[in-house]
CSV table of C-alpha atoms and ligand atoms in Angstrom, one decimal:
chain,number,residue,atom,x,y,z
A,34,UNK,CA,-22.5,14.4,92.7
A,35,UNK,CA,-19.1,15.8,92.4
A,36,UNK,CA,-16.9,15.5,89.3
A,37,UNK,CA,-14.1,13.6,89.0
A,38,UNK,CA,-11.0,15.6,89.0
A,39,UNK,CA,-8.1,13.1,89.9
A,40,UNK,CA,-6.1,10.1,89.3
A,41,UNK,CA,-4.1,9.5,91.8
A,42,UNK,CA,-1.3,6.9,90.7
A,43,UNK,CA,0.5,4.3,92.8
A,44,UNK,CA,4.0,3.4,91.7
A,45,UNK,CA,5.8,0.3,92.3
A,46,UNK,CA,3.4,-2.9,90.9
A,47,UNK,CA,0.6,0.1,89.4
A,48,UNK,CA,2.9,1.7,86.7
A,49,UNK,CA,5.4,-1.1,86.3
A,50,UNK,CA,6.3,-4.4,87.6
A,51,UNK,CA,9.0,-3.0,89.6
A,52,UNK,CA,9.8,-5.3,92.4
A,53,UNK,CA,11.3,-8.8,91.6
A,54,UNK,CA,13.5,-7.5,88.9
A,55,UNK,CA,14.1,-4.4,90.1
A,56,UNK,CA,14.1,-3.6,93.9
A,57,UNK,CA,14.9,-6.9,94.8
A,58,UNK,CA,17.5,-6.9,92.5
A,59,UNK,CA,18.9,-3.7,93.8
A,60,UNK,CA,18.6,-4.6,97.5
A,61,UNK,CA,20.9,-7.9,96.5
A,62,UNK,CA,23.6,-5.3,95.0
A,63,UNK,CA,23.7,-3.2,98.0
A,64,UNK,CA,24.3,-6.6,100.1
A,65,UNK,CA,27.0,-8.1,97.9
A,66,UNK,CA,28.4,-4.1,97.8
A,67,UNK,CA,28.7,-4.4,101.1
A,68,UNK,CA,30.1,-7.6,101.5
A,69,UNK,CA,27.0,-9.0,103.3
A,70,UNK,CA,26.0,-12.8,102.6
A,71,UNK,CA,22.5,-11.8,102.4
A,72,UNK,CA,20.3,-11.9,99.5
A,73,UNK,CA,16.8,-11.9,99.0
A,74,UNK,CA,15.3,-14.6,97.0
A,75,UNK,CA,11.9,-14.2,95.1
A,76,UNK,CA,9.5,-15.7,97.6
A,77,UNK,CA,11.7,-13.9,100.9
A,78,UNK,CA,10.8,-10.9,98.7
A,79,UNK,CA,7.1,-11.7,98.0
A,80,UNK,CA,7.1,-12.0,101.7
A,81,UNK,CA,9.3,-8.5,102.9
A,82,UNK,CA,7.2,-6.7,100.6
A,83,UNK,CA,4.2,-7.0,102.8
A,84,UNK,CA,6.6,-4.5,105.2
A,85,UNK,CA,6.6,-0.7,102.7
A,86,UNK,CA,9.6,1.0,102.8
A,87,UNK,CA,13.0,0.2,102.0
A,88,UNK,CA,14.5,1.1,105.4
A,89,UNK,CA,11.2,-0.4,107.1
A,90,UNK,CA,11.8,-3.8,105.4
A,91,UNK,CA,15.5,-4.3,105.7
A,92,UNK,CA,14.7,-3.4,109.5
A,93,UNK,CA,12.4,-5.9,109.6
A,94,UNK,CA,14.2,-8.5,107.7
A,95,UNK,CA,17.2,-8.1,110.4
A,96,UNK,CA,15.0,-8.1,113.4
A,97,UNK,CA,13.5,-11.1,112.2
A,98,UNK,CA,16.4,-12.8,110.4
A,99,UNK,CA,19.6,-11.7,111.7
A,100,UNK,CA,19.7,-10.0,114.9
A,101,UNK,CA,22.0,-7.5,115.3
A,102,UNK,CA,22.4,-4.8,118.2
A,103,UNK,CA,20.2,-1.8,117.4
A,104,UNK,CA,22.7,0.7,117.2
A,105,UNK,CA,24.5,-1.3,114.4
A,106,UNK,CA,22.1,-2.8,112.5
A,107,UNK,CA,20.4,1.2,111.7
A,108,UNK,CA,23.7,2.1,110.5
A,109,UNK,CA,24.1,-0.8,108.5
A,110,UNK,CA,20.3,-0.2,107.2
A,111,UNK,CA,21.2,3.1,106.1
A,112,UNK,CA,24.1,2.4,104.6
A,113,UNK,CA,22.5,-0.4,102.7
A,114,UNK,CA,19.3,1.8,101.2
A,115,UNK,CA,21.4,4.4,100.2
A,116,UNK,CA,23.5,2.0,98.1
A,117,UNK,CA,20.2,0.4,97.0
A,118,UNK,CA,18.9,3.2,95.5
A,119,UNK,CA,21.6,4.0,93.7
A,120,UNK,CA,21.7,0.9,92.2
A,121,UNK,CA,18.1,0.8,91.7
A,122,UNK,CA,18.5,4.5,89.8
A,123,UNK,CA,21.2,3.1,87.4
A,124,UNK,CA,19.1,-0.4,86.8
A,125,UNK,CA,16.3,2.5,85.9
A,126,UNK,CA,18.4,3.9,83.2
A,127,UNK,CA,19.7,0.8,81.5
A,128,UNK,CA,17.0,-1.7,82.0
A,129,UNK,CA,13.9,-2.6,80.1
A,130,UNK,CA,11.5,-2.0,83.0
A,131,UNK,CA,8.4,-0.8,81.1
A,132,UNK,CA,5.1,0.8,81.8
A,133,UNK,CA,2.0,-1.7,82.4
A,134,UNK,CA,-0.2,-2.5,79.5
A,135,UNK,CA,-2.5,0.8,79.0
A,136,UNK,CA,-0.8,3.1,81.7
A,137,UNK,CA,0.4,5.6,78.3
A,138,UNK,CA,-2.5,5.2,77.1
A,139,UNK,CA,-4.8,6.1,80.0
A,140,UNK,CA,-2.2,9.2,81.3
A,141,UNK,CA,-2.5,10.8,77.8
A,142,UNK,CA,-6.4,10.5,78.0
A,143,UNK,CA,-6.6,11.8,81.4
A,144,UNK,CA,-4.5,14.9,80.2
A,145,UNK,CA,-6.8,15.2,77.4
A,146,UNK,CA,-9.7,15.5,79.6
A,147,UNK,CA,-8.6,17.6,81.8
A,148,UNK,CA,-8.0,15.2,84.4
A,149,UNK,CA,-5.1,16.0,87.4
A,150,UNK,CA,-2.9,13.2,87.6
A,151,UNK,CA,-0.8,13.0,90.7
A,152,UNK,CA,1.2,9.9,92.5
A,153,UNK,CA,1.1,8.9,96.1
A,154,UNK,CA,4.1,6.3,96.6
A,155,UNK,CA,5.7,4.9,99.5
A,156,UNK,CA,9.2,5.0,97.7
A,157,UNK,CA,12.2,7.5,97.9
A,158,UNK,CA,12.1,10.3,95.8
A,159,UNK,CA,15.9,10.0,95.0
A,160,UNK,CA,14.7,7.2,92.4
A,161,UNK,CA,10.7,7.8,92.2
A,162,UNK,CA,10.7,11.0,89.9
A,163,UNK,CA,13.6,9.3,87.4
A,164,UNK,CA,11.9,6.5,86.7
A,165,UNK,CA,8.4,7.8,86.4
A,166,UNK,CA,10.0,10.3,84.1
A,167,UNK,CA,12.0,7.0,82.3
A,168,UNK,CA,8.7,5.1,82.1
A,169,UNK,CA,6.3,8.4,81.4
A,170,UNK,CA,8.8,10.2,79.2
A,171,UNK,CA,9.4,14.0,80.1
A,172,UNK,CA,6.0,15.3,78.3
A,173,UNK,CA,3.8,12.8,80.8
A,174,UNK,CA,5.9,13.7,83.4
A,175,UNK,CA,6.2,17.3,83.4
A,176,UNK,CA,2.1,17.1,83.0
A,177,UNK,CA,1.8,15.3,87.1
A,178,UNK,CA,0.4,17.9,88.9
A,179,UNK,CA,1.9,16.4,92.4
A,180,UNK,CA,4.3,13.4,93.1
A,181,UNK,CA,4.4,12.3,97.1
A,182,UNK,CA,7.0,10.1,97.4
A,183,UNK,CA,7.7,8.3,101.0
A,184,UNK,CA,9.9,11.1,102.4
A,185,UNK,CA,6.9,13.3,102.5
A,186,UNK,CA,4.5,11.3,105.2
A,187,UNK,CA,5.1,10.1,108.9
A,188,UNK,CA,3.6,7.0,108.1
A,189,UNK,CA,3.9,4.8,104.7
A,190,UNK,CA,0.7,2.5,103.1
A,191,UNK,CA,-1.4,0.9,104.2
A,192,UNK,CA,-1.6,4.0,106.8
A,193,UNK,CA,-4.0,6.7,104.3
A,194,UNK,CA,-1.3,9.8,104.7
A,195,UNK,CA,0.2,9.9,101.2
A,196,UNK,CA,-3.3,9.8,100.1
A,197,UNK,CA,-4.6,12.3,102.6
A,198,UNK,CA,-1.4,14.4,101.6
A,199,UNK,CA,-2.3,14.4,98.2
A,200,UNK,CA,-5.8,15.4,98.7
A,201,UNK,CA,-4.6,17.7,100.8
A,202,UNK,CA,-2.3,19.7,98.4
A,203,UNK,CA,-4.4,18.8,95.6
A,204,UNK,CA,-7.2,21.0,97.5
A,205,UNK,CA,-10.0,18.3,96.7
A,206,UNK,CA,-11.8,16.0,98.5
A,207,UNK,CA,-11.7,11.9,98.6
A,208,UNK,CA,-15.0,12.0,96.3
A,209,UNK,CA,-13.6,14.2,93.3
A,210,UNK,CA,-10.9,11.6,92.9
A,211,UNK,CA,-9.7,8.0,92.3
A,212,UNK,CA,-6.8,6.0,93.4
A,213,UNK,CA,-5.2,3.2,91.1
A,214,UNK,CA,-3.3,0.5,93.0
A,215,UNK,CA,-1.7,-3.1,93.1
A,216,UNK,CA,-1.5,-4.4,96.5
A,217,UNK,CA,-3.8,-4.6,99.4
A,218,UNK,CA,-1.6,-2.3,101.3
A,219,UNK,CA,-2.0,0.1,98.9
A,220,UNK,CA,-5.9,-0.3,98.6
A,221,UNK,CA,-6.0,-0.3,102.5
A,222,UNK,CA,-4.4,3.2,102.1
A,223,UNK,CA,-6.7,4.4,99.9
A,224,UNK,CA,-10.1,3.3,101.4
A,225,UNK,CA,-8.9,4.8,104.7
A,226,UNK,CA,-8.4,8.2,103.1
A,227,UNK,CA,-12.1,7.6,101.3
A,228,UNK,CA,-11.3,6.8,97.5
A,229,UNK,CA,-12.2,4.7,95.0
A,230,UNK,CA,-9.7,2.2,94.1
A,231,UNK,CA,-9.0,0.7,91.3
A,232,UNK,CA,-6.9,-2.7,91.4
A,233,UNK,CA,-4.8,-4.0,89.3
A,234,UNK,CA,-3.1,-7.1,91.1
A,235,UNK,CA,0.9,-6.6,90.1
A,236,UNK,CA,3.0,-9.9,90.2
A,237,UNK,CA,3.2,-10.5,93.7
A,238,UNK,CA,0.1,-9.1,95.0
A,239,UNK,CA,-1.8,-11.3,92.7
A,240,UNK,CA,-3.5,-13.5,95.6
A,241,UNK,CA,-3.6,-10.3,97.7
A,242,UNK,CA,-7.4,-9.5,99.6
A,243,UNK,CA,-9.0,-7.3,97.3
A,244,UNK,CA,-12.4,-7.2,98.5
A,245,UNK,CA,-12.5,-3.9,99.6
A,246,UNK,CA,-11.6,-2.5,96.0
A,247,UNK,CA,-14.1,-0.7,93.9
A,248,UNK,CA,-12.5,-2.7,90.5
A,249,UNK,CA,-10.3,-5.2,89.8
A,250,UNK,CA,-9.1,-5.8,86.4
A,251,UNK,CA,-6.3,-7.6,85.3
A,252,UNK,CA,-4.5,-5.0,83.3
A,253,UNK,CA,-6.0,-1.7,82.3
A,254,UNK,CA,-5.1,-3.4,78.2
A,255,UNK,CA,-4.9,-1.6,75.5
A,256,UNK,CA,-6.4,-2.1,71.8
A,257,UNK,CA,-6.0,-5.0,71.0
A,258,UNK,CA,-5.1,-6.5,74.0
A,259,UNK,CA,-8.7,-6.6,76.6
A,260,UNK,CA,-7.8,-7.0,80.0
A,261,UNK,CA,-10.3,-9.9,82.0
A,262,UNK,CA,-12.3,-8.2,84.7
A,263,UNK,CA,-11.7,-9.8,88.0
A,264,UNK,CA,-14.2,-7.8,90.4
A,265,UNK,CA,-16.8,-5.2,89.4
A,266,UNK,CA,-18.9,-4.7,92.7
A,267,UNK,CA,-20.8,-1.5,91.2
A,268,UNK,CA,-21.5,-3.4,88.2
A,269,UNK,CA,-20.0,-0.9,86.0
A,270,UNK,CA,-20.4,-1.3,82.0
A,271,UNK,CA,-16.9,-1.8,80.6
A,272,UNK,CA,-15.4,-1.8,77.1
A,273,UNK,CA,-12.7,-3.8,75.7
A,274,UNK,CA,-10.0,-1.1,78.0
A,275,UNK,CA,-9.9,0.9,81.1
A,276,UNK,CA,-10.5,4.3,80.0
A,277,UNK,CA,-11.7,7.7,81.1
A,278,UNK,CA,-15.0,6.9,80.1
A,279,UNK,CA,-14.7,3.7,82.4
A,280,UNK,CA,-13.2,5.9,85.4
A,281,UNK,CA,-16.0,8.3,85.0
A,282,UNK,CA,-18.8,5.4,85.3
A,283,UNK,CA,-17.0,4.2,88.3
A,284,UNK,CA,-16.1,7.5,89.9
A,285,UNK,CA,-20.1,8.1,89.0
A,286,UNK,CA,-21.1,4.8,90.9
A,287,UNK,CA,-19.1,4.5,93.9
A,288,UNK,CA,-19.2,7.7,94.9
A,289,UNK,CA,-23.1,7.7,94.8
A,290,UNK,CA,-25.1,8.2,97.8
A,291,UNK,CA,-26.3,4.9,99.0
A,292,UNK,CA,-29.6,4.0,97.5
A,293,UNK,CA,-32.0,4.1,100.4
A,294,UNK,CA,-33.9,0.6,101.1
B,493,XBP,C1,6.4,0.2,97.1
B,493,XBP,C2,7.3,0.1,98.3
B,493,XBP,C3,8.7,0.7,98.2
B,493,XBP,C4,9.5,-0.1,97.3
B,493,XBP,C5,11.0,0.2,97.6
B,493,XBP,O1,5.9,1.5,97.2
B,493,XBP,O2,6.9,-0.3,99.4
B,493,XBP,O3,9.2,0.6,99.5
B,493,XBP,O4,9.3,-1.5,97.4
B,493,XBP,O5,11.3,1.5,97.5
B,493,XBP,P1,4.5,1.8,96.3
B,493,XBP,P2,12.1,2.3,98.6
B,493,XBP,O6,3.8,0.5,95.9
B,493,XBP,O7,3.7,2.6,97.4
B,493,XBP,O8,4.9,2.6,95.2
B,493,XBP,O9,13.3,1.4,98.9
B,493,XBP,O10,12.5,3.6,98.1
B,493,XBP,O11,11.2,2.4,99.8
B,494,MG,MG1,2.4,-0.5,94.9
């Protein structure tokens, strides 16, 4: 039975509530910036977000919504995610985007055990490591071991590489480690690089096909504040919050060799 030695953290939905109010928000700047009549409204976006990546999903919005020839519609793409992100990056700094219920909480008790924390995110770095350090603060930052951000794979979630990346460089294998996620995309990445997942559903994923997931829970919650279990297919004891000790029993549990018949 192999210990557990990592969390591997999603970003946008897992940490914070990111999308609605913040990409989508962003992606509406860099259209007005440029002039564009375009704008993404919430359920477009619930939608769009099903395609990962920035310059994946405006591509896809355009092929599907507003043809244009190839040649300018990739410049126009470009152009657009680069003034996205800035805008996203300043929204980072003076908005009130805040960590999930239990995500300080869990990342200081992880450290404390001697847990490696790393992130595997489709998003672009240029934004990724400010606001993790904005919703972390610098001492939880600067304690991530590894932060993949979409520049560093060929192919984004629900394909597995971030997470076989970040095994990879980690130097461990799928069974010493667990990944926390919010979407189905993101779980799909995860099982298909052999981790345990652990959901919690973020906004828009809410109604998202979770079956696959080793734990569903509402929120991780914090004292005070229990989060409602949603699915526990190893039957896993848990206590009024997602801690450690609740990683361990389900690290313990779904990465047990199947009971033979
Ligand atoms: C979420 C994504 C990202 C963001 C937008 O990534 O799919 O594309 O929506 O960020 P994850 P970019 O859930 O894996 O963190 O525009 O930088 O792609
Ligand atoms: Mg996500």
């Amino acid at each position: 039975m192999s210990r557990l030695h990592a969390v591997i953290f999603d970003v946008d939905g897992t940490l914070a509530e990111t999308e609605r109010d913040g990409h989508r928000v962003a992606f509406n700047h860099a259209f007005e910036r440029l002039g564009l009549p375009d704008r993404w409204e919430e359920p477009l976006y619930g939608e769009l977000l099903w395609v990962t990546g920035g310059t994946e999903r405006l591509r896809f919005y355009f092929e599907r919504y507003r043809p244009l020839l190839a040649a300018e519609r990739d410049r126009l793409v470009a152009e657009l995610h680069r003034v996205k992100n800035e805008a996203f990056r300043q929204l980072i700094e003076g908005s009130g985007i805040a960590p999930r219920p239990g995500i300080l909480r869990l990342f200081d008790e992880l450290h404390r055990a001697g847990i490696t924390t790393a992130v595997a995110t489709t998003g672009s770095r240029a934004w990724v490591e400010p606001l993790l350090e904005k919703l972390l603060g610098r001492d939880r930052f600067s304690r991530i071991t590894l932060v993949i951000t979409g520049e560093d794979v060929a192919r984004k979630k629900p394909d597995p590489e971030a997470y076989r990346v970040t095994l990879s460089k980690l130097a461990i294998r799928p069974e010493q480690a667990l990944a926390m996620e919010d979407s189905q995309n993101g779980l799909e990445a995860a099982k298909g690089a052999a981790l345990s997942c652990v959901i919690t559903p973020s906004s828009y994923c809410r109604n998202h096909d979770f079956s696959q997931a080793d734990f569903v829970v509402e929120e991780l919650g914090d004292p005070g504040l229990r989060s409602r279990v949603l699915y526990n297919p190893h039957g896993i004891e848990v206590g009024e919050v997602i801690d450690t000790v609740t990683l361990h029993r389900l690290h313990h549990r779904s990465t047990a060799p199947a009971r033979r018949p």
